[in-house]
Short mmCIF file of C-alpha atoms in Angstrom, two decimals:
data_model
loop_
_atom_site.label_atom_id
_atom_site.label_comp_id
_atom_site.label_asym_id
_atom_site.label_seq_id
_atom_site.Cartn_x
_atom_site.Cartn_y
_atom_site.Cartn_z
CA UNK S 19 -28.84 -3.81 -34.34
CA UNK S 20 -26.15 -4.13 -31.63
CA UNK S 21 -23.63 -2.34 -33.86
CA UNK S 22 -26.13 0.49 -34.45
CA UNK S 23 -26.83 0.84 -30.72
CA UNK S 24 -23.15 0.88 -29.87
CA UNK S 25 -22.45 3.54 -32.50
CA UNK S 26 -25.37 5.63 -31.27
CA UNK S 27 -24.17 5.61 -27.67
CA UNK S 28 -20.58 6.37 -28.65
CA UNK S 29 -21.79 9.40 -30.64
CA UNK S 30 -23.90 10.43 -27.67
CA UNK S 31 -20.90 10.17 -25.35
CA UNK S 32 -18.81 12.31 -27.67
CA UNK S 33 -21.61 14.90 -27.80
CA UNK S 34 -21.80 15.01 -24.01
CA UNK S 35 -18.03 15.32 -23.82
CA UNK S 36 -17.96 18.26 -26.23
CA UNK S 37 -20.80 20.00 -24.43
CA UNK S 38 -19.09 19.29 -21.15
CA UNK S 39 -15.84 20.94 -22.20
CA UNK S 40 -17.77 23.99 -23.35
CA UNK S 41 -19.39 24.11 -19.90
CA UNK S 42 -16.89 22.74 -17.42
CA UNK S 43 -19.29 23.18 -14.52
CA UNK S 44 -21.66 20.52 -15.85
CA UNK S 45 -19.24 17.94 -17.24
CA UNK S 46 -18.72 15.00 -14.91
CA UNK S 47 -16.09 12.54 -16.11
CA UNK S 48 -16.20 8.84 -15.54
CA UNK S 49 -13.68 7.82 -12.88
CA UNK S 50 -11.77 4.54 -12.97
CA UNK S 51 -9.24 3.51 -10.34
CA UNK S 52 -6.95 0.51 -10.60
CA UNK S 53 -5.35 -0.24 -7.24
CA UNK S 54 -2.63 -2.85 -6.99
CA UNK S 55 -1.14 -4.42 -3.86
CA UNK S 56 2.59 -3.98 -3.08
CA UNK S 57 3.61 -2.06 -6.23
CA UNK S 58 6.82 -0.03 -5.75
CA UNK S 59 6.04 3.52 -6.83
CA UNK S 60 9.63 4.15 -7.91
CA UNK S 61 9.07 1.89 -10.92
CA UNK S 62 6.75 4.48 -12.48
CA UNK S 63 9.51 6.97 -13.28
CA UNK S 64 13.20 6.93 -14.22
CA UNK S 65 15.44 5.17 -13.49
CA UNK S 66 13.09 2.58 -12.01
CA UNK S 67 11.02 2.40 -15.17
CA UNK S 68 14.00 0.99 -17.10
CA UNK S 69 14.12 -2.13 -14.94
CA UNK S 70 10.92 -3.64 -16.29
CA UNK S 71 8.61 -3.05 -19.23
CA UNK S 72 5.43 -1.36 -17.98
CA UNK S 73 3.83 -0.07 -21.19
CA UNK S 74 0.48 0.99 -19.73
CA UNK S 75 2.00 2.70 -16.73
CA UNK S 76 4.16 4.53 -19.24
CA UNK S 77 1.03 5.33 -21.26
CA UNK S 78 -0.58 7.00 -18.23
CA UNK S 79 2.64 8.85 -17.55
CA UNK S 80 2.65 10.33 -21.06
CA UNK S 81 -1.07 11.05 -21.19
CA UNK S 82 -1.32 12.48 -17.70
CA UNK S 83 0.75 12.98 -14.59
CA UNK S 84 2.96 10.88 -12.36
CA UNK S 85 3.61 11.96 -8.79
CA UNK S 86 7.26 11.46 -7.97
CA UNK S 87 6.81 11.55 -4.19
CA UNK S 88 3.59 9.70 -3.44
CA UNK S 89 3.34 7.70 -0.23
CA UNK S 90 1.09 5.32 1.60
CA UNK S 91 -0.37 6.55 4.88
CA UNK S 92 0.38 3.17 6.44
CA UNK S 93 2.60 0.51 4.84
CA UNK S 94 0.24 -2.45 5.22
CA UNK S 95 -2.86 -3.52 3.32
CA UNK S 96 -5.99 -2.72 5.35
CA UNK S 97 -4.93 0.51 7.12
CA UNK S 98 -3.57 2.00 3.91
CA UNK S 99 -6.79 1.24 2.06
CA UNK S 100 -8.79 2.58 5.00
CA UNK S 101 -6.93 5.88 4.59
CA UNK S 102 -7.57 5.92 0.84
CA UNK S 103 -11.30 5.16 1.13
CA UNK S 104 -11.94 7.48 4.08
CA UNK S 105 -9.55 10.33 3.24
CA UNK S 106 -8.41 10.34 6.87
CA UNK S 107 -5.18 9.36 8.60
CA UNK S 108 -5.30 5.94 10.21
CA UNK S 109 -4.98 7.22 13.80
CA UNK S 110 -8.16 9.23 13.24
CA UNK S 111 -10.11 6.13 12.22
CA UNK S 112 -8.17 3.83 14.60
CA UNK S 113 -7.24 1.54 11.72
CA UNK S 114 -4.45 -0.06 13.72
CA UNK S 115 -3.71 -3.26 11.83
CA UNK S 116 -5.00 -5.70 9.23
CA UNK S 117 -7.75 -6.78 11.60
CA UNK S 118 -8.83 -3.41 13.05
CA UNK S 119 -9.85 -0.96 10.33
CA UNK S 120 -12.99 0.87 9.18
CA UNK S 121 -16.45 -0.20 10.21
CA UNK S 122 -18.75 -1.63 7.56
CA UNK S 123 -20.92 1.51 7.54
CA UNK S 124 -18.01 3.92 7.01
CA UNK S 125 -18.62 6.49 4.26
CA UNK S 126 -16.19 6.16 1.36
CA UNK S 127 -15.73 8.49 -1.58
CA UNK S 128 -17.53 5.88 -3.68
CA UNK S 129 -20.56 6.26 -1.40
CA UNK S 130 -20.47 10.03 -1.88
CA UNK S 131 -20.30 9.68 -5.67
CA UNK S 132 -23.32 7.36 -5.59
CA UNK S 133 -25.24 9.95 -3.58
CA UNK S 134 -24.47 12.59 -6.22
CA UNK S 135 -25.68 10.62 -9.21
CA UNK S 136 -22.76 8.40 -10.21
CA UNK S 137 -23.24 4.77 -11.10
CA UNK S 138 -20.68 2.96 -8.94
CA UNK S 139 -19.10 -0.46 -9.16
CA UNK S 140 -16.29 -2.07 -7.12
CA UNK S 141 -14.54 -5.27 -8.15
CA UNK S 142 -11.68 -7.23 -6.67
CA UNK S 143 -9.70 -6.57 -3.52
CA UNK S 144 -11.25 -4.00 -1.16
CA UNK S 145 -9.71 -5.01 2.19
CA UNK S 146 -10.42 -1.93 4.32
CA UNK S 147 -13.00 -3.02 6.92
CA UNK S 148 -12.42 -4.66 10.30
CA UNK S 149 -12.51 -8.40 10.81
CA UNK S 150 -10.51 -9.74 7.90
CA UNK S 151 -7.22 -11.63 7.79
CA UNK S 152 -6.20 -14.49 10.04
CA UNK S 153 -6.01 -15.05 13.77
CA UNK S 154 -2.27 -15.27 13.30
CA UNK S 155 -2.16 -11.78 11.86
CA UNK S 156 -4.12 -10.44 14.82
CA UNK S 157 -1.83 -12.08 17.37
CA UNK S 158 1.28 -10.86 15.56
CA UNK S 159 0.04 -7.32 15.89
CA UNK S 160 -1.09 -7.71 19.49
CA UNK S 161 2.14 -9.32 20.66
CA UNK S 162 4.60 -7.12 18.81
CA UNK S 163 6.05 -5.66 21.99
CA UNK S 164 6.26 -8.93 23.91
CA UNK S 165 9.88 -9.28 25.10
CA UNK S 166 10.77 -12.12 22.77
CA UNK S 167 11.13 -12.43 19.03
CA UNK S 168 8.41 -14.03 16.93
CA UNK S 169 9.21 -15.64 13.60
CA UNK S 170 6.18 -14.58 11.60
CA UNK S 171 6.93 -15.05 7.91
CA UNK S 172 8.29 -17.75 5.66
CA UNK S 173 11.69 -17.24 4.12
CA UNK S 174 11.21 -15.41 0.80
CA UNK S 175 11.51 -17.77 -2.17
CA UNK S 176 10.87 -17.75 -5.91
CA UNK S 177 8.63 -20.05 -7.93
CA UNK S 178 8.82 -20.22 -11.72
CA UNK S 179 5.66 -21.59 -13.29
CA UNK S 180 4.43 -22.22 -16.82
CA UNK S 181 6.45 -21.44 -19.92
CA UNK S 182 7.19 -18.65 -22.39
CA UNK S 183 3.53 -18.41 -23.40
CA UNK S 184 2.04 -18.42 -19.88
CA UNK S 185 0.48 -14.99 -19.47
CA UNK S 186 -2.14 -15.58 -16.80
CA UNK S 187 -0.22 -16.53 -13.69
CA UNK S 188 -2.41 -14.74 -11.11
CA UNK S 189 -5.67 -16.25 -12.35
CA UNK S 190 -7.82 -14.63 -9.65
CA UNK S 191 -6.74 -11.15 -10.67
CA UNK S 192 -7.25 -11.95 -14.34
CA UNK S 193 -10.80 -13.14 -13.68
CA UNK S 194 -11.55 -9.92 -11.80
CA UNK S 195 -10.02 -7.88 -14.61
CA UNK S 196 -12.12 -9.78 -17.13
CA UNK S 197 -15.23 -8.91 -15.12
CA UNK S 198 -14.23 -5.23 -15.13
CA UNK S 199 -13.53 -5.07 -18.85
CA UNK S 200 -16.70 -6.99 -19.66
CA UNK S 201 -18.71 -4.52 -17.60
CA UNK S 202 -17.06 -1.57 -19.34
CA UNK S 203 -17.84 -2.92 -22.81
CA UNK S 204 -21.30 -4.31 -22.14
CA UNK S 205 -22.74 -1.96 -19.52
CA UNK S 206 -20.74 1.20 -18.90
CA UNK S 207 -20.89 2.29 -22.53
CA UNK S 208 -24.69 2.41 -22.35
CA UNK S 209 -25.15 4.27 -19.08
CA UNK S 210 -26.95 7.59 -19.11
CA UNK S 211 -25.00 8.80 -16.08
CA UNK S 212 -21.28 9.03 -15.27
CA UNK S 213 -19.77 6.02 -13.56
CA UNK S 214 -17.05 5.27 -11.05
CA UNK S 215 -15.31 1.91 -11.31
CA UNK S 216 -12.80 0.51 -8.80
CA UNK S 217 -10.64 -2.51 -9.65
CA UNK S 218 -8.56 -3.96 -6.81
CA UNK S 219 -5.73 -6.38 -7.65
CA UNK S 220 -3.63 -8.71 -5.49
CA UNK S 221 -0.52 -8.42 -7.65
CA UNK S 222 2.33 -7.86 -7.18
CA UNK S 223 1.83 -9.01 -3.60
CA UNK S 224 3.85 -12.21 -2.98
CA UNK S 225 1.83 -15.42 -2.99
CA UNK S 226 0.96 -17.45 0.07
CA UNK S 227 3.59 -20.06 0.83
CA UNK S 228 1.56 -23.27 0.95
CA UNK S 229 4.03 -25.16 3.14
CA UNK S 230 3.36 -22.70 5.98
CA UNK S 231 -0.31 -23.64 6.27
CA UNK S 232 -3.62 -21.86 5.72
CA UNK S 233 -2.89 -18.94 8.07
CA UNK S 234 0.44 -18.05 6.47
CA UNK S 235 1.25 -14.77 4.84
CA UNK S 236 2.89 -14.43 1.47
CA UNK S 237 6.56 -15.12 0.96
CA UNK S 238 6.58 -16.72 -2.51
CA UNK S 239 7.44 -14.58 -5.52
CA UNK S 240 5.84 -16.41 -8.46
CA UNK S 241 5.92 -15.65 -12.16
CA UNK S 242 6.37 -17.26 -15.57
CA UNK S 243 9.15 -17.06 -18.19
CA UNK S 244 6.83 -14.84 -20.24
CA UNK S 245 6.92 -12.08 -17.65
CA UNK S 246 10.57 -12.57 -16.74
CA UNK S 247 11.43 -11.58 -20.30
CA UNK S 248 10.00 -8.13 -19.53
CA UNK S 249 12.69 -7.59 -16.87
CA UNK S 250 16.12 -6.14 -17.68
CA UNK S 251 18.17 -8.68 -15.78
CA UNK S 252 21.42 -6.80 -16.28
CA UNK S 253 20.03 -3.75 -14.46
CA UNK S 254 18.93 -5.59 -11.32
CA UNK S 255 21.03 -4.48 -8.38
CA UNK S 256 21.91 -6.35 -5.21
CA UNK S 257 21.06 -3.92 -2.40
CA UNK S 258 23.71 -3.10 0.13
CA UNK S 259 22.89 -4.34 3.63
CA UNK S 260 24.05 -2.92 6.90
CA UNK S 261 25.60 -5.35 9.34
CA UNK S 262 23.34 -6.51 12.17
CA UNK S 263 25.28 -4.34 14.61
CA UNK S 264 24.67 -1.26 12.45
CA UNK S 265 20.93 -1.83 12.03
CA UNK S 266 18.36 0.24 13.85
CA UNK S 267 16.71 -1.97 16.51
CA UNK S 268 13.27 -1.76 14.88
CA UNK S 269 14.74 -2.73 11.51
CA UNK S 270 16.56 -5.66 13.09
CA UNK S 271 13.32 -6.88 14.67
CA UNK S 272 11.60 -6.66 11.27
CA UNK S 273 14.42 -8.50 9.55
CA UNK S 274 14.20 -11.32 12.08
CA UNK S 275 10.42 -11.67 12.03
CA UNK S 276 10.42 -11.63 8.22
CA UNK S 277 12.83 -14.58 8.30
CA UNK S 278 15.54 -12.64 6.49
CA UNK S 279 18.29 -12.84 9.10
CA UNK S 280 19.86 -15.94 7.54
CA UNK S 281 22.26 -16.22 4.64
CA UNK S 282 21.20 -15.29 1.10
CA UNK S 283 23.32 -15.66 -2.00
CA UNK S 284 23.50 -12.84 -4.51
CA UNK S 285 21.61 -15.05 -6.96
CA UNK S 286 18.78 -15.57 -4.48
CA UNK S 287 18.47 -11.83 -3.92
CA UNK S 288 18.58 -11.00 -7.63
CA UNK S 289 16.04 -13.73 -8.42
CA UNK S 290 13.60 -12.42 -5.80
CA UNK S 291 13.93 -8.92 -7.23
CA UNK S 292 13.55 -10.13 -10.82
CA UNK S 293 10.46 -12.16 -9.99
CA UNK S 294 8.96 -9.20 -8.15
CA UNK S 295 9.48 -6.92 -11.16
CA UNK S 296 7.95 -9.58 -13.41
CA UNK S 297 4.89 -9.65 -11.15
CA UNK S 298 4.66 -5.86 -11.55
CA UNK S 299 4.69 -6.35 -15.32
CA UNK S 300 1.74 -8.74 -15.08
CA UNK S 301 -0.18 -6.17 -12.99
CA UNK S 302 0.59 -3.52 -15.62
CA UNK S 303 -0.94 -5.78 -18.27
CA UNK S 304 -4.18 -5.87 -16.28
CA UNK S 305 -4.17 -2.08 -16.20
CA UNK S 306 -3.75 -2.31 -19.96
CA UNK S 307 -6.84 -4.45 -20.31
CA UNK S 308 -8.85 -1.70 -18.62
CA UNK S 309 -7.37 0.99 -20.88
CA UNK S 310 -8.17 -1.03 -24.00
CA UNK S 311 -11.71 -1.76 -22.83
CA UNK S 312 -12.32 1.95 -22.28
CA UNK S 313 -10.91 2.66 -25.74
CA UNK S 314 -13.08 -0.01 -27.39
CA UNK S 315 -16.20 1.34 -25.66
CA UNK S 316 -15.48 4.92 -26.75
CA UNK S 317 -15.06 5.99 -23.12
CA UNK S 318 -11.35 6.74 -22.89
CA UNK S 319 -11.75 10.42 -23.77
CA UNK S 320 -14.42 10.93 -21.09
CA UNK S 321 -12.77 8.98 -18.28
CA UNK S 322 -10.23 9.96 -15.64
CA UNK S 323 -8.03 6.96 -14.89
CA UNK S 324 -6.04 6.61 -11.65
CA UNK S 325 -3.40 3.98 -10.94
CA UNK S 326 -2.00 3.44 -7.45
CA UNK S 327 -1.16 0.85 -4.78
CA UNK S 328 -1.68 0.36 -1.07
CA UNK S 329 2.08 0.12 -0.39
CA UNK S 330 5.25 -1.21 -2.01
CA UNK S 331 7.55 -4.17 -1.43
CA UNK S 332 11.14 -4.01 -0.20
CA UNK S 333 12.15 -6.96 -2.41
CA UNK S 334 15.25 -7.63 -0.27
CA UNK S 335 16.27 -4.01 0.26
CA UNK S 336 17.47 -3.51 3.85
CA UNK S 337 17.56 -7.30 4.30
CA UNK S 338 13.76 -7.43 4.15
CA UNK S 339 10.92 -8.28 1.82
CA UNK S 340 7.24 -7.39 2.18
CA UNK S 341 6.13 -3.98 3.52
CA UNK S 342 5.65 -2.75 7.15
CA UNK S 343 8.51 -0.27 6.90
CA UNK S 344 9.00 3.41 6.13
CA UNK S 345 11.88 2.70 3.75
CA UNK S 346 11.15 3.83 0.20
CA UNK S 347 10.57 0.37 -1.24
CA UNK S 348 7.75 -0.17 1.24
CA UNK S 349 6.21 3.30 1.66
CA UNK S 350 6.59 4.88 -1.81
CA UNK S 351 3.53 4.10 -3.94
CA UNK S 352 2.61 4.81 -7.56
CA UNK S 353 0.10 7.55 -8.31
CA UNK S 354 -0.67 8.34 -11.93
CA UNK S 355 -3.69 10.29 -13.13
CA UNK S 356 -4.82 10.92 -16.72
CA UNK S 357 -8.04 12.05 -18.32
CA UNK S 358 -10.04 14.82 -19.97
CA UNK S 359 -9.12 18.36 -18.95
CA UNK S 360 -5.92 17.22 -17.23
CA UNK S 361 -2.41 18.14 -18.22
CA UNK S 362 -0.25 15.55 -19.99
CA UNK S 363 3.37 14.57 -19.46
CA UNK S 364 3.64 15.98 -15.95
CA UNK S 365 6.30 14.85 -13.48
CA UNK S 366 5.06 16.32 -10.21
CA UNK S 367 7.49 16.52 -7.27
CA UNK S 368 4.97 17.61 -4.62
CA UNK S 369 4.66 15.18 -1.68
CA UNK S 370 1.24 13.50 -1.77
CA UNK S 371 -0.38 10.46 -0.17
CA UNK S 372 -3.36 8.14 -0.43
CA UNK S 373 -5.62 10.38 1.67
CA UNK S 374 -5.45 12.94 -1.17
CA UNK S 375 -7.42 10.62 -3.45
CA UNK S 376 -10.74 11.15 -1.62
CA UNK S 377 -10.93 14.96 -2.11
CA UNK S 378 -9.41 14.68 -5.60
CA UNK S 379 -12.08 12.27 -6.84
CA UNK S 380 -14.85 14.43 -5.42
CA UNK S 381 -13.28 17.53 -7.00
CA UNK S 382 -13.17 15.78 -10.37
CA UNK S 383 -16.86 15.01 -10.03
CA UNK S 384 -17.76 18.54 -8.92
CA UNK S 385 -18.93 17.21 -5.57
CA UNK S 386 -18.33 19.18 -2.35
CA UNK S 387 -15.91 17.46 0.01
CA UNK S 388 -17.00 16.87 3.61
CA UNK S 389 -15.11 18.36 6.50
CA UNK S 390 -12.55 16.51 8.55
CA UNK S 391 -10.53 15.07 5.68
CA UNK S 392 -6.78 14.65 6.10
CA UNK S 393 -6.09 14.93 2.39
CA UNK S 394 -6.13 17.77 -0.13
CA UNK S 395 -7.38 17.78 -3.70
CA UNK S 396 -4.70 17.28 -6.35
CA UNK S 397 -6.81 18.78 -9.13
CA UNK S 398 -5.13 22.22 -9.01
CA UNK S 399 -1.86 20.49 -9.86
CA UNK S 400 -3.41 18.49 -12.67
CA UNK S 401 -6.05 20.65 -14.35
CA UNK S 402 -5.61 22.57 -17.58
CA UNK S 403 -8.02 25.23 -16.34
CA UNK S 404 -6.28 28.47 -15.38
CA UNK S 405 -9.25 29.54 -13.27
CA UNK S 406 -8.76 26.90 -10.60
CA UNK S 407 -7.18 28.24 -7.44
CA UNK S 408 -4.90 25.85 -5.63
CA UNK S 409 -5.86 25.47 -1.99
CA UNK S 410 -3.03 25.69 0.51
CA UNK S 411 -1.57 22.25 0.93
CA UNK S 412 1.22 21.06 3.22
CA UNK S 413 4.73 20.64 1.89
CA UNK S 414 5.13 17.39 3.82
CA UNK S 415 3.62 13.92 3.74
CA UNK S 416 2.80 11.70 6.71
CA UNK S 417 2.66 7.95 7.26
CA UNK S 418 2.25 5.79 10.35
CA UNK S 419 2.37 2.09 11.19
CA UNK S 420 0.97 0.08 14.11
CA UNK S 421 0.82 -3.50 12.83
CA UNK S 422 2.92 -6.66 12.91
CA UNK S 423 6.61 -7.21 12.07
CA UNK S 424 7.57 -3.98 13.84
CA UNK S 425 7.79 -3.83 17.63
CA UNK S 426 6.88 -0.15 18.05
CA UNK S 427 4.43 2.27 16.49
CA UNK S 428 6.21 4.10 13.70
CA UNK S 429 5.71 7.64 12.37
CA UNK S 430 7.24 9.13 9.23
CA UNK S 431 7.33 12.71 7.96
CA UNK S 432 8.76 13.41 4.51
CA UNK S 433 9.57 17.07 3.83
CA UNK S 434 11.88 18.21 1.06
CA UNK S 435 14.90 15.93 0.92
CA UNK S 436 14.45 14.81 4.52
CA UNK S 437 12.70 11.71 5.80
CA UNK S 438 12.22 11.69 9.55
CA UNK S 439 11.12 8.51 11.33
CA UNK S 440 10.31 8.31 15.02
CA UNK S 441 8.95 5.53 17.19
CA UNK S 442 6.69 4.89 20.17
CA UNK S 443 6.88 7.89 22.54
CA UNK S 444 9.79 9.50 20.69
CA UNK S 445 12.13 8.86 23.64
CA UNK S 446 12.46 5.13 24.25
CA UNK S 447 13.60 4.32 20.70
CA UNK S 448 16.08 6.49 18.76
CA UNK S 449 14.75 8.27 15.66
CA UNK S 450 16.05 8.01 12.12
CA UNK S 451 16.78 10.80 9.65
CA UNK S 452 17.71 10.29 6.01
CA UNK S 453 18.76 12.82 3.40
CA UNK S 454 17.24 11.30 0.26
CA UNK S 455 19.11 13.70 -2.01
CA UNK S 456 22.47 12.14 -1.09
CA UNK S 457 21.38 8.81 0.39
CA UNK S 458 18.65 7.38 -1.82
CA UNK S 459 19.30 3.90 -0.42
CA UNK S 460 18.62 5.11 3.14
CA UNK S 461 21.70 3.51 4.64
CA UNK S 462 23.03 6.46 6.63
CA UNK S 463 20.97 7.58 9.63
CA UNK S 464 22.10 11.17 10.26
CA UNK S 465 19.73 11.96 13.13
CA UNK S 466 22.60 12.51 15.56
CA UNK S 467 24.35 14.85 13.11
CA UNK S 468 21.34 17.09 12.49
CA UNK S 469 19.51 17.49 15.81
CA UNK S 470 18.02 20.84 14.72
CA UNK S 471 16.46 19.22 11.64
CA UNK S 472 15.03 16.42 13.78
CA UNK S 473 13.62 18.96 16.23
CA UNK S 474 12.01 20.96 13.42
CA UNK S 475 10.46 17.91 11.74
CA UNK S 476 9.33 16.48 15.07
CA UNK S 477 7.58 19.77 15.82
CA UNK S 478 5.70 19.55 12.51
CA UNK S 479 4.87 15.92 13.24
CA UNK S 480 3.35 16.89 16.59
CA UNK S 481 1.03 19.31 14.78
CA UNK S 482 -0.23 16.35 12.75
CA UNK S 483 -0.52 13.74 15.49
CA UNK S 484 0.11 13.51 19.22
CA UNK S 485 2.10 10.40 18.53
CA UNK S 486 3.18 9.50 22.10
CA UNK S 487 -0.51 9.41 23.07
CA UNK S 488 -1.48 7.44 19.97
CA UNK S 489 1.29 4.92 20.67
CA UNK S 490 -0.10 4.36 24.18
CA UNK S 491 -3.59 4.00 22.75
CA UNK S 492 -2.43 1.36 20.30
CA UNK S 493 -0.46 -0.48 22.96
CA UNK S 494 -3.45 -0.55 25.30
CA UNK S 495 -5.73 -1.76 22.51
CA UNK S 496 -3.28 -4.53 21.58
CA UNK S 497 -2.94 -5.79 25.13
CA UNK S 498 -6.62 -5.65 25.97
CA UNK S 499 -7.56 -7.46 22.78
CA UNK S 500 -4.95 -10.13 23.27
CA UNK S 501 -6.06 -10.63 26.85
CA UNK S 502 -9.68 -11.07 25.74
CA UNK S 503 -8.57 -13.42 22.98
CA UNK S 504 -6.53 -15.55 25.37
CA UNK S 505 -9.34 -15.74 27.94
CA UNK S 506 -11.84 -16.72 25.26
CA UNK S 507 -9.70 -19.58 24.05
CA UNK S 508 -9.57 -21.37 27.38
CA UNK S 509 -8.18 -24.87 26.90
CA UNK S 510 -7.69 -24.20 23.20
CA UNK S 511 -5.09 -21.51 23.90
CA UNK S 512 -1.99 -23.72 23.82
CA UNK S 513 -3.02 -25.66 20.73
CA UNK S 514 -3.94 -22.49 18.87
CA UNK S 515 -0.64 -20.89 19.76
CA UNK S 516 1.18 -23.95 18.44
CA UNK S 517 -0.56 -23.61 15.10
CA UNK S 518 0.73 -20.10 14.53
CA UNK S 519 3.61 -19.47 12.19
CA UNK S 520 5.94 -18.60 15.04
CA UNK S 521 5.36 -22.05 16.58
CA UNK S 522 9.01 -23.09 16.32
CA UNK S 523 10.21 -20.00 18.16
CA UNK S 524 7.54 -20.47 20.82
CA UNK S 525 8.70 -24.04 21.39
CA UNK S 526 12.29 -22.99 22.04
CA UNK S 527 11.29 -21.97 25.57
CA UNK S 528 7.51 -22.24 26.03
CA UNK S 529 7.55 -21.69 29.80
CA UNK S 530 9.58 -18.52 29.49
CA UNK S 531 7.37 -17.21 26.71
CA UNK S 532 4.23 -18.01 28.68
CA UNK S 533 5.60 -16.07 31.66
CA UNK S 534 6.56 -13.19 29.36
CA UNK S 535 3.03 -12.91 27.99
CA UNK S 536 1.53 -13.11 31.49
CA UNK S 537 3.76 -10.26 32.66
CA UNK S 538 2.97 -8.33 29.52
CA UNK S 539 -0.78 -8.69 30.03
CA UNK S 540 -0.61 -7.34 33.57
CA UNK S 541 0.26 -3.91 32.19
CA UNK S 542 -3.16 -3.64 30.54
CA UNK S 543 -5.11 -4.15 33.78
#
């Protein structure tokens, strides 16, 4: 009986698909998004794709399109996801850091699809509303411009676990993936309406380092020999590092607070990079489980599948790991799209970002997009239909950052071969300019050599955001919130401070640091 029912519904789905293609105005595809955490987008195309075996990412690339210049709108978890779910730049939603993001009642594109008749389901990591993450994370963001350095992360390390047959290293992600594939096979195949499924993964985000305590971030790159075999060890490079004296002051601050200012052997660096790529391979396998479940349920031909990430990971480029930077390893994210009615085998060079997902998903579903979105639909670039008219879209992409591990608000504009990065009010901290056509490693800041280019890109940036004003707004928010937090702690203030991950640095000169914070707080009154 179950076999008969399954066959009946598969035939029905095929019938709907055929009818839908004959009448494109009525066909509404299923929409499935797999969103990873900290996946370097450069691995989804050559030469990055040769470093590690990613068969299902490659499958999407062949069956659909890969965007070669796709970026996060903020290189940290919650703000980037807030941009993706809302379709708006983070300064418009005031998603300043991992604690301050969207409100619980914010309207996401999933909410809009539900309103227009889609069955919706979200599983795994969402991480886009205010109030999450630790007290430590909040204080790191609030105190980022205090005049002393805070050691905020554990030193990046590797951890080899299991053996050559250990596939499920990130068990939490595998359980979530199992829930998604079970739902596809047992429920989605029998729906009488189109569905939208979101699967959020933690991988390849580094694991929490247990020795740093319960409030610690992640500085442990963990994998098994099974996944390490997927990595081409001979192709792993050791990134070139600038000397400390050559580093931009913001980059030096990030290097210090990420605990990367010490000595690292070439083997340590290569191991961290190899383990990171192996973690990407494990995430790709979870994507594969979703693809195979859709195939088994007869839904693959009626489903648009998107694969992306909230940000990347530097994996020891620029003497850093983690994200929180506008360098390519941190800000460049994967974006692959495949499905019915979409072109196959596309390598698209247009600059795009996470805010483009909101209008694209609604366009796929034939749903009108609301006003006030920062993004633009990507469907005109993807669709096989010659009748679709591409709406004017900018030839630049924008990202901003206001969180921890960087001691100034950061703004990036990518246009053509140029990447322009400016900080704070645009005057107090020197900008950076990289020509990615000749300097893909972003080691040569040519801002002083091309002042006209900087002026032009800064003018465009000002049309997107009044960034000096936004920087002041963020700074005021940080100081007011920290002041309220400190007052609320009362006698618990000192003990709570000592439990933070930058405890050792605080203890070097506690009286001086206490005076520094008191002076800092006066500015907010």
